[in-house]
Coordinates of C-alpha atoms and ligand atoms in Angstrom, one line a residue:
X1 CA 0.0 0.0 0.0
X2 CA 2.8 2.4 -0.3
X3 CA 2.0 3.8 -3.5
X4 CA -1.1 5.0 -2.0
X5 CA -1.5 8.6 -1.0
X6 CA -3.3 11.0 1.8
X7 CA -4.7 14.1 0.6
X8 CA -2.6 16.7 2.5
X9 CA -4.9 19.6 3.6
X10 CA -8.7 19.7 4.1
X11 CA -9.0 22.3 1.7
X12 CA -7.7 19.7 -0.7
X13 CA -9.9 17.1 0.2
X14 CA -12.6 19.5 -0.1
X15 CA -11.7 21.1 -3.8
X16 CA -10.5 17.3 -4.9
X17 CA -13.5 16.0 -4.4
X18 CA -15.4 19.1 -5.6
X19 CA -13.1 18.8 -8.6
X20 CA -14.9 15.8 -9.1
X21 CA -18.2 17.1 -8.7
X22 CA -18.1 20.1 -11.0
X23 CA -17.0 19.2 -14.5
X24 CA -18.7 19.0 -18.0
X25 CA -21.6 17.5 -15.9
X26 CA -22.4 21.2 -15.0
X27 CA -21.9 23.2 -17.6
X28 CA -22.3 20.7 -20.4
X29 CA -25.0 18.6 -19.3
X30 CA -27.4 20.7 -16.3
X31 CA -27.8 23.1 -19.3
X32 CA -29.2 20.6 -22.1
X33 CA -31.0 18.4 -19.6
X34 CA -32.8 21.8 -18.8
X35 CA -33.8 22.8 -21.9
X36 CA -34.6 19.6 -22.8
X37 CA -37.2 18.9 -19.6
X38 CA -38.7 22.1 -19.8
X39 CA -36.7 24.7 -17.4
X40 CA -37.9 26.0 -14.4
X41 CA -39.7 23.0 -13.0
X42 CA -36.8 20.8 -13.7
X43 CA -34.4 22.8 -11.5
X44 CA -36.7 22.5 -8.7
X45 CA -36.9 18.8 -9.4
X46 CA -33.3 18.6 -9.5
X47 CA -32.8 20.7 -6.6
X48 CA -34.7 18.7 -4.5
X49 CA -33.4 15.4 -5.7
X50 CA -29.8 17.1 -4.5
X51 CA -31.1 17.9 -0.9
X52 CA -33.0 15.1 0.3
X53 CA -31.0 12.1 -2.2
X54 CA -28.2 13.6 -3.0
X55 CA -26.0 14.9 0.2
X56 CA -26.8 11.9 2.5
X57 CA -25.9 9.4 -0.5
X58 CA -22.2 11.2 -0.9
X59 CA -22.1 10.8 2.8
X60 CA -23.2 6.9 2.9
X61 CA -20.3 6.6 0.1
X62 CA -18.0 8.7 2.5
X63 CA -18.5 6.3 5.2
X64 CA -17.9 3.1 3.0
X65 CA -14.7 4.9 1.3
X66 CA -13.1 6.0 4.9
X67 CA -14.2 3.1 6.9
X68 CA -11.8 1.1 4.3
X69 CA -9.6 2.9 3.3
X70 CA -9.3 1.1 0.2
X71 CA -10.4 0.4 -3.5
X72 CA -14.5 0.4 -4.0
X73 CA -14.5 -3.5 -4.1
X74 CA -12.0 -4.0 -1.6
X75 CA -14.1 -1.0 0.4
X76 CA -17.2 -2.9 0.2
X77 CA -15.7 -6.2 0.7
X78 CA -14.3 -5.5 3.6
X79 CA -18.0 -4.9 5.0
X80 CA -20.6 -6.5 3.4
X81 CA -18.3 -9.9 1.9
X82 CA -18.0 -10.8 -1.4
X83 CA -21.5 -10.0 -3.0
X84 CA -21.6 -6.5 -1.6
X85 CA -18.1 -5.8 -3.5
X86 CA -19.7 -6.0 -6.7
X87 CA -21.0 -2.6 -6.0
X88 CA -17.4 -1.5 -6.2
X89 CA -17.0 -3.8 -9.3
X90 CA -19.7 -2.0 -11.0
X91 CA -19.0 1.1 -9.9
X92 CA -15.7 0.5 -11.7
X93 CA -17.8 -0.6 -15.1
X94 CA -20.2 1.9 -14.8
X95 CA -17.6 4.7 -14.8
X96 CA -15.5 3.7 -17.6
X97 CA -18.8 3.6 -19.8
X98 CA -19.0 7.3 -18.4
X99 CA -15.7 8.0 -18.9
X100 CA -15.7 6.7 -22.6
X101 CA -18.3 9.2 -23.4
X102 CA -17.9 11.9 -21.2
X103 CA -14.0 12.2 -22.6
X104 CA -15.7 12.8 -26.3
X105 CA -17.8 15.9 -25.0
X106 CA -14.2 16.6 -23.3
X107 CA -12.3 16.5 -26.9
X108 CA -14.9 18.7 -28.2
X109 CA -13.9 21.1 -25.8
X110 CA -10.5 20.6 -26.9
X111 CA -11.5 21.8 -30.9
X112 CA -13.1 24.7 -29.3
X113 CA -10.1 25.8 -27.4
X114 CA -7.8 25.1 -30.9
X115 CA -10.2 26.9 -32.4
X116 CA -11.0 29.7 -30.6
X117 CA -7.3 30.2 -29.8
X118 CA -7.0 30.0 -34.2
X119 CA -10.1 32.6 -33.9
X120 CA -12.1 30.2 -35.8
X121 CA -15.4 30.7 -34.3
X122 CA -16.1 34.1 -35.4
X123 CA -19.7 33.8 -37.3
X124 CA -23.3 34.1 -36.7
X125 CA -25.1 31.3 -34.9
X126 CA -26.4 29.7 -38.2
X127 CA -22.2 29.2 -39.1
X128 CA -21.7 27.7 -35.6
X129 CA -24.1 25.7 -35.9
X130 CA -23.0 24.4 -39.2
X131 CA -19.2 24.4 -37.5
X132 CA -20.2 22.3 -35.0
X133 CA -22.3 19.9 -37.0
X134 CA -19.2 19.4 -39.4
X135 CA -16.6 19.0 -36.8
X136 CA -18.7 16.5 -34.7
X137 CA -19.4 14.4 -37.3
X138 CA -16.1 14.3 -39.1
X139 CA -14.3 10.3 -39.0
X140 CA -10.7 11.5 -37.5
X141 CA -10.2 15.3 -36.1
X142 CA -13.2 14.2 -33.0
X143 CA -11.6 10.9 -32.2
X144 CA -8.0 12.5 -32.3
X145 CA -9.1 14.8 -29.2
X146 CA -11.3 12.2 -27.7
X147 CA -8.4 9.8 -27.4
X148 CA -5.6 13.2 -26.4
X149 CA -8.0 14.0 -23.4
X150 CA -7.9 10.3 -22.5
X151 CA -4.1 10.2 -22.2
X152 CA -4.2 13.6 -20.4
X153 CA -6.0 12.5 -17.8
X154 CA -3.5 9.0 -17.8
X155 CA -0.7 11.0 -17.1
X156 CA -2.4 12.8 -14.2
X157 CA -3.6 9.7 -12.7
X158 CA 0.0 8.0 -13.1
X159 CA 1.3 11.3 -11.0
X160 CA 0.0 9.8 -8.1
X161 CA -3.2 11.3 -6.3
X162 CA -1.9 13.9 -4.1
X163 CA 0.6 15.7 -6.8
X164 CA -1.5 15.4 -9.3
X165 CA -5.0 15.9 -8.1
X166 CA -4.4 18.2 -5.3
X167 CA -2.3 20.6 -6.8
X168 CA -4.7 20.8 -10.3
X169 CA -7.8 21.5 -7.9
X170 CA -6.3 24.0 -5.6
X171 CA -6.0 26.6 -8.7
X172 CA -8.6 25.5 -11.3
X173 CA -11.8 25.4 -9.2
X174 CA -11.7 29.4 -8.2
X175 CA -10.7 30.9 -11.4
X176 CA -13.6 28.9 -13.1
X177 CA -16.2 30.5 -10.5
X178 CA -14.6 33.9 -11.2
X179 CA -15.0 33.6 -14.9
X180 CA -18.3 31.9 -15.0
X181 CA -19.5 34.6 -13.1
X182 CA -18.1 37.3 -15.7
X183 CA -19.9 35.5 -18.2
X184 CA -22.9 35.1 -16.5
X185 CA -23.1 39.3 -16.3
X186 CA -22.5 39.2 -20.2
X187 CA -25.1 37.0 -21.2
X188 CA -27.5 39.0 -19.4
X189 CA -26.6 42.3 -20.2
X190 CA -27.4 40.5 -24.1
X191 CA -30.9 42.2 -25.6
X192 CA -34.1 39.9 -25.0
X193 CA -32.9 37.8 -22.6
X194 CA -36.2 38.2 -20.8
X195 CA -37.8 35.3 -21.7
X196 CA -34.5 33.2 -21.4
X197 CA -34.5 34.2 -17.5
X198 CA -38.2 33.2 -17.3
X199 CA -37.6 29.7 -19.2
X200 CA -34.8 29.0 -15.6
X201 CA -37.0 30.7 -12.8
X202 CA -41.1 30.6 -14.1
X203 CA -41.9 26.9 -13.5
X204 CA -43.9 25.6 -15.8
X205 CA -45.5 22.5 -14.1
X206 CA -47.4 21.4 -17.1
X207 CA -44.6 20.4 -19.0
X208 CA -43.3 17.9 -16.7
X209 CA -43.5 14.7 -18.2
X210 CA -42.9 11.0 -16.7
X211 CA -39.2 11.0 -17.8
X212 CA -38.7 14.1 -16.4
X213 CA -38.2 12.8 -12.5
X214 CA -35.8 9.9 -14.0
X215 CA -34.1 12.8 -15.6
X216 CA -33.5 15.1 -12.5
X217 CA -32.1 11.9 -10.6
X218 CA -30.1 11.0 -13.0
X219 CA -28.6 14.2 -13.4
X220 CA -28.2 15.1 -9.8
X221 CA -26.1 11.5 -9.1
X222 CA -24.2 12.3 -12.7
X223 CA -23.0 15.8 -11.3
X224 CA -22.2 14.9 -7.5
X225 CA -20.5 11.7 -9.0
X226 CA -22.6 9.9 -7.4
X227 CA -23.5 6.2 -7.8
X228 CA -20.5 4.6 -9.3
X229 CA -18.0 4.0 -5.9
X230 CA -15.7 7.6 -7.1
X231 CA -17.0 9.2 -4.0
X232 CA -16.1 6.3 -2.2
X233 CA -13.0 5.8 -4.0
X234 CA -11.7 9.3 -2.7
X235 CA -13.3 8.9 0.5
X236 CA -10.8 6.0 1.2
X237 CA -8.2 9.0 0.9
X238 CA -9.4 10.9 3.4
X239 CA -8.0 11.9 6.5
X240 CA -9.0 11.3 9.8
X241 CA -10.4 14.7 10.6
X242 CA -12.6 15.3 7.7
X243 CA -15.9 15.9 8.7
X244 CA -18.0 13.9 6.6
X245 CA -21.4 15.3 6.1
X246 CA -20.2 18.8 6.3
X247 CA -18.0 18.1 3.6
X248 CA -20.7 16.7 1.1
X249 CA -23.2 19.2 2.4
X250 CA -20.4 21.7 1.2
X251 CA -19.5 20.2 -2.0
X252 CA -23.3 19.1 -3.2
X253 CA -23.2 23.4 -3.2
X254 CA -20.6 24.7 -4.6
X255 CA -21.9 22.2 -7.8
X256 CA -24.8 23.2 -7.6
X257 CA -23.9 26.9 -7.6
X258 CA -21.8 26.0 -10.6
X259 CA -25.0 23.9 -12.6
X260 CA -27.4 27.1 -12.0
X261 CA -24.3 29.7 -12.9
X262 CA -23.9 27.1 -16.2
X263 CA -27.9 27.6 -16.9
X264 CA -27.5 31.5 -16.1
X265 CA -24.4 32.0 -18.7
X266 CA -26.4 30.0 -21.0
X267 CA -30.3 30.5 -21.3
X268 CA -30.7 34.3 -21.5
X269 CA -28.0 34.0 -24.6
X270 CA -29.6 31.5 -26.1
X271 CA -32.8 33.3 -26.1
X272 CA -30.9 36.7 -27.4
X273 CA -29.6 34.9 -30.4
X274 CA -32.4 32.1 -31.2
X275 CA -30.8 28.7 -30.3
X276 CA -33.8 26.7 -29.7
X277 CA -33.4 25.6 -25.6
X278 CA -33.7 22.1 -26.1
X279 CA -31.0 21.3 -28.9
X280 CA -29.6 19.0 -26.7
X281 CA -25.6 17.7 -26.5
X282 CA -24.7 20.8 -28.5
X283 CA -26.0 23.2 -26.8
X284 CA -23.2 25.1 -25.0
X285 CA -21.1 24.2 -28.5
X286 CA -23.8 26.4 -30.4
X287 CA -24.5 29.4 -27.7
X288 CA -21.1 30.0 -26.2
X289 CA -19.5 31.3 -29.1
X290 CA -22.1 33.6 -29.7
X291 CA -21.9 35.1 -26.4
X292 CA -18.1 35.5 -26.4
X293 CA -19.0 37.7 -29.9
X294 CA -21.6 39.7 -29.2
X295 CA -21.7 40.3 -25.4
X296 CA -18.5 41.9 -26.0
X297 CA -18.4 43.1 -29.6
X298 CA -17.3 46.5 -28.6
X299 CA -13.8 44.9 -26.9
X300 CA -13.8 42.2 -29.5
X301 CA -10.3 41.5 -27.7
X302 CA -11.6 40.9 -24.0
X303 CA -14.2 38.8 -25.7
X304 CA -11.3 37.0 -27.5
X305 CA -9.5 36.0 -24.2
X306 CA -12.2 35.2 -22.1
X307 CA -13.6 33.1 -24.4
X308 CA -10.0 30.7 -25.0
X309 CA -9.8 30.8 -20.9
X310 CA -13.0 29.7 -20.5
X311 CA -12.7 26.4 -22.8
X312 CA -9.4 26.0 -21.3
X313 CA -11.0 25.8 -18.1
X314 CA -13.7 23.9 -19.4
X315 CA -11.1 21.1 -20.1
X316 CA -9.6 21.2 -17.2
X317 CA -13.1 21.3 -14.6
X318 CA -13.4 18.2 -17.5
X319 CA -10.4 17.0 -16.6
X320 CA -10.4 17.4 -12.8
X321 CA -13.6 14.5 -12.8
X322 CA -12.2 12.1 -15.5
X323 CA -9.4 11.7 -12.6
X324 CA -11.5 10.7 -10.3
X325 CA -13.5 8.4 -12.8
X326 CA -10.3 6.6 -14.1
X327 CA -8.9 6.6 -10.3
X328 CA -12.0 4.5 -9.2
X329 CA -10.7 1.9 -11.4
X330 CA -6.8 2.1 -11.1
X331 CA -6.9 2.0 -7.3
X332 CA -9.0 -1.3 -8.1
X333 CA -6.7 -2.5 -10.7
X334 CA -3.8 -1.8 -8.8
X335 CA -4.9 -3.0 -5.4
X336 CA -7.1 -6.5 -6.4
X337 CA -4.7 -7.5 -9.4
X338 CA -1.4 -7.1 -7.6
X339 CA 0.0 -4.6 -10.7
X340 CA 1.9 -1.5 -10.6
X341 CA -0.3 1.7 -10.7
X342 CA 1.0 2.1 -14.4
X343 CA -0.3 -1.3 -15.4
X344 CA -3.5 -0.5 -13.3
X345 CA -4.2 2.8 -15.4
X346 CA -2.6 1.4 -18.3
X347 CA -5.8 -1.2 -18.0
X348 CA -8.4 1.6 -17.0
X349 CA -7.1 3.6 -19.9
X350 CA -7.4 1.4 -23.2
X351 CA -10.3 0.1 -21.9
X352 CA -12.0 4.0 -22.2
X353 CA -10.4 4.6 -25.3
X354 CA -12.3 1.7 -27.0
X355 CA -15.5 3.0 -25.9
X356 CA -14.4 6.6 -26.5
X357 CA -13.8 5.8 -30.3
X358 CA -17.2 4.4 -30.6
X359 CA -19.0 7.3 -28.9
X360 CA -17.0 9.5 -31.0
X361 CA -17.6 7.6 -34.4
X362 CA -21.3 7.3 -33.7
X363 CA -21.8 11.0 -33.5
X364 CA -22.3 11.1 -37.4
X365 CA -19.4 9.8 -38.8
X366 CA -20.9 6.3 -38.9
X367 CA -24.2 4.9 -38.0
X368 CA -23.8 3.1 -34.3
X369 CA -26.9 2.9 -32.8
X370 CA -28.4 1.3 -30.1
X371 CA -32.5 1.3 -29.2
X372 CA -32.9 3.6 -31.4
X373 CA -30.4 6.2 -29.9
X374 CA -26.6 6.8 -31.5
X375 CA -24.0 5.1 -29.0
X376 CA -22.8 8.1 -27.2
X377 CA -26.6 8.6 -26.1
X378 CA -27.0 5.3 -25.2
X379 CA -24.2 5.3 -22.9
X380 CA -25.4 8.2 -21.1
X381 CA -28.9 7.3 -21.0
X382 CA -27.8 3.5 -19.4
X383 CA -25.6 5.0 -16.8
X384 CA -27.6 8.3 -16.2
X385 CA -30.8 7.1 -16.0
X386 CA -30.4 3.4 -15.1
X387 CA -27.1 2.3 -13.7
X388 CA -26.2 5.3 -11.7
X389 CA -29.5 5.3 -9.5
X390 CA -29.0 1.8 -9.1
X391 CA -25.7 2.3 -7.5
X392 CA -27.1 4.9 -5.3
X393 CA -30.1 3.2 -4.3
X394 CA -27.8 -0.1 -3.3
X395 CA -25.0 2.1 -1.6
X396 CA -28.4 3.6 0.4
X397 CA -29.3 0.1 1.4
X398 CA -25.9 -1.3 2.6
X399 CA -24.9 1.8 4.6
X400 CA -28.6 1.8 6.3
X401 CA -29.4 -1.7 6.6
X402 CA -25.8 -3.7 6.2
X403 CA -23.0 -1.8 7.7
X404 CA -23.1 -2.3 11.4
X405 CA -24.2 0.7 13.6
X406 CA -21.0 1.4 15.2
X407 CA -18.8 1.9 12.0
X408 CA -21.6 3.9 10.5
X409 CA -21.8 6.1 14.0
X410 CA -17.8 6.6 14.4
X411 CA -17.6 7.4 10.7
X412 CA -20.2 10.0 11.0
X413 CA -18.8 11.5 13.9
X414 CA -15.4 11.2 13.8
X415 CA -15.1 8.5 16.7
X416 CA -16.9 10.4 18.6
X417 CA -15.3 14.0 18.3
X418 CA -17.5 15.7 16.7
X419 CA -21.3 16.5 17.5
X420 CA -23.5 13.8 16.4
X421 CA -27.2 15.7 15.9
X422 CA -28.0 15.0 12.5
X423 CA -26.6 11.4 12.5
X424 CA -30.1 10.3 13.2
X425 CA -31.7 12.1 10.6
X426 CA -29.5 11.2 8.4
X427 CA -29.3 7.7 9.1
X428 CA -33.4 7.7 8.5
X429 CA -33.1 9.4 5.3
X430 CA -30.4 6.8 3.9
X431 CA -32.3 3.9 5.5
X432 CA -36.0 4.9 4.3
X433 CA -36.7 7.8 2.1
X434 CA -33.7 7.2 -0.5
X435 CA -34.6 4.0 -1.2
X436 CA -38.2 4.4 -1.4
X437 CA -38.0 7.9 -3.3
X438 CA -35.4 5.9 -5.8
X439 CA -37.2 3.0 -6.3
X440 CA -40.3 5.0 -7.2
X441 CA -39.7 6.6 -9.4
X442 CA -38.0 3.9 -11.3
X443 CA -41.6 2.3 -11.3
X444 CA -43.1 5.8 -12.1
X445 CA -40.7 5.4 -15.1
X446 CA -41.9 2.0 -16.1
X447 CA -45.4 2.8 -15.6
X448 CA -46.0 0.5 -12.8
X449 CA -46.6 3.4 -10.9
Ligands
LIG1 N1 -19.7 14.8 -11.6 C1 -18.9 15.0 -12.8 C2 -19.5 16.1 -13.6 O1 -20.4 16.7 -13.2 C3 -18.8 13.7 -13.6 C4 -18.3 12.6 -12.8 C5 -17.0 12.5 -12.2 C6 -19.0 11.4 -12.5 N2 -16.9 11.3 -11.6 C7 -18.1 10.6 -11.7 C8 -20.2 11.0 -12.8 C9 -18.5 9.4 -11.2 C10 -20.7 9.8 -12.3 C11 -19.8 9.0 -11.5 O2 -19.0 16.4 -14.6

């Protein structure tokens, strides 16, 4: 176990695992779920799926990943014996699907940095559009970043957790709030964004459809990286004196802050310039480049820079939770499978490039579909909406029901150190309304319910 590391601060801890938590998630995904389920009344949907599923799920993973101090199987082995580890096992699968697609959305942030560094993306929305249609479906220049982003995140992982996590979080995680926030005052100060502001705040209840609870989970577990054993994974890193649920209650809002900045940059300007609100996946690809243009077409060359600082961030918020997805399976590798860490990620990372390509392919350049959806949708859809509430509802059930009472009390209160007055709450919510609130609306989905 020498190889493995300790995260050195709590602050690290903290913007590590919040690094994991805010990523493409956020501001690629919150956005175009949003438009796609209506606005308003998908938020609050969302919102409350955060509050009452969300934070005491990250802290049931917490108290797996700490008690063990280990890999997600091992983690759950440790406890619950062999048939509980294959939580951690698919965990592991689960995230590499994610991974695989999640690391194509990265690459095309990666064109848009190349290109908006080249000034390439200077046009009206109608050539954007058509840019982005092109470039998505071309054979080779998607799969080429795809696959760079894939190795990026290798090398990081390679680094070892502390040097290379810790370190990129520190930095990244405030300058994306700062500029986020500068953008967010652009977009708004755009003519007619009116009605774009009343699409994220004026709930429209009538427009919630069955799919749209399924949708809100799922989106909630994606960006809190929840559901797959990563939360658990760095959990197993953390120190004695982290304080659990204060941590996850602290993370869960700095994302979400980030996820309703992401809808704020992105609604009123897509309003001002006519990109219809549910375009889906390319969304942010079609509005951003409209706002870096016109919000500041009187300093053409502010709007210049903070438009090649903000992809570069992108990619790196990107990058910051494709470490913690590839370090899920790595620690497994490298821990269950007696291999170096090299050969560990080496295993993780060919694995993710084979799925990458076909994500990447199937996005026009050739015709991979699966139930009717193109392969990159399909892997989101089976880990969003099916395998990622799964985890969390299992994870739910072990810490509640499983995990005996005085692991599960020491964990929460740090052995006793620190005050223990919402453990019972907590330990309620985990035991009874996770579960129940999961599993319905799984049978809401199916129409059992
Ligand atoms: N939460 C990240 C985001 O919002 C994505 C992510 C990182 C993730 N690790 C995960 C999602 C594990 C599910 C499971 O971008």
């Amino acid at each position: 176990m020498s190889e493995r590391g300790n995260f050195g601060t709590k602050i690290g801890v903290i913007l590590a695992t919040a690094g994991s938590a805010v990523g493409l998630g956020n501001i690629w995904r919150f956005p175009y779920m949003t438009g796609q389920d209506g606005g308003a009344a998908f938020i609050i949907i969302y919102l409350v799926c955060v509050l009452i599923l969300g934070i005491p799920g990250m802290v049931a993973e917490f108290v797996v990943g700490r008690h063990s101090g280990a890999n997600a199987a091992r983690a759950y082995y440790n406890i619950g014996g062999r048939k509980w580890s294959l939580l951690g096992y698919g965990g592991a699968i689960t995230s590499m699907i994610i991974f695989g697609f999640y690391s194509v959305v990265a690459g095309w942030c990666l064109q848009y940095l190349f290109a908006s560094t080249m000034g390439q993306l200077n046009g009206d929305v109608t050539y954007v559009q058509h840019y982005f249609k092109t470039f998505s479906s071309d054979p080779l220049k998607p799969l080429f970043w795809t696959v760079a982003f894939i190795i990026m995140t290798h090398l990081v992982v390679v680094k070892g957790v502390r040097k290379g996590i810790e370190r990129a979080s520190n930095i990244l995680m405030p300058t994306l709030f700062i500029l986020l926030f500068i953008i967010v005052v652009a977009s708004c100060m755009l003519p007619g964004t009116k009605s774009g502001l009343e699409f994220l705040f004026k709930p429209d209840f009538s427009k919630v459809t069955r799919s749209v609870f399924l949708d809100a989970l799922g989106q909630a577990f994606f960006s809190l990286s929840l559901g797959t054993a990563c939360l658990c994974t760095y959990a197993s890193y953390f120190n004695r004196q982290t304080n659990l649920v204060k941590s996850a209650v602290q993370i869960a809002g700095i994302d979400t802050l980030v996820a309703i900045l992401a809808g704020l940059m992105i609604f009123p300007a897509a309003f001002s310039v006519g990109v219809r609100p549910d375009s889906g996946p390319s969304l942010i690809f079609i509005t951003l480049p409209a706002v870096f243009q016109q919000a500041f077409a009187g300093m053409p060359v502010l709007g210049y820079i903070i438009g090649v600082f903000f992809y570069g961030l992108l990619v790196l918020a990107a990058l910051t939770s494709t470490i913690s997805m590839h370090e899920i399976g790595t620690a497994l590798f490298y821990e269950e499978l007696h291999l170096s860490r090299s050969k560990g990620a080496w295993i993780e990372t060919i694995v993710c490039i084979i799925i990458g390509v076909f994500c990447s392919l199937s996005c026009g350049a050739v015709d991979i579909t699966v139930f009717g959806k193109s392969f990159l949708n399909f892997c989101d859809f089976i880990t969003s909406d099916i395998l990622l509430p799964l985890g969390a509802f299992f994870t739910c059930v072990f810490v509640g029901w499983y995990v005996p009472k005085n692991i599960v009390k020491d964990q929460i209160t740090n052995w006793g150190t620190i005050s223990s007055r919402l453990y019972g709450i907590w330990l309620f919510v985990v035991r009874f309304i996770c579960p129940i609130c999961i599993g319905s609306v799984f049978l809401h989905q199916l129409g059992i319910i």
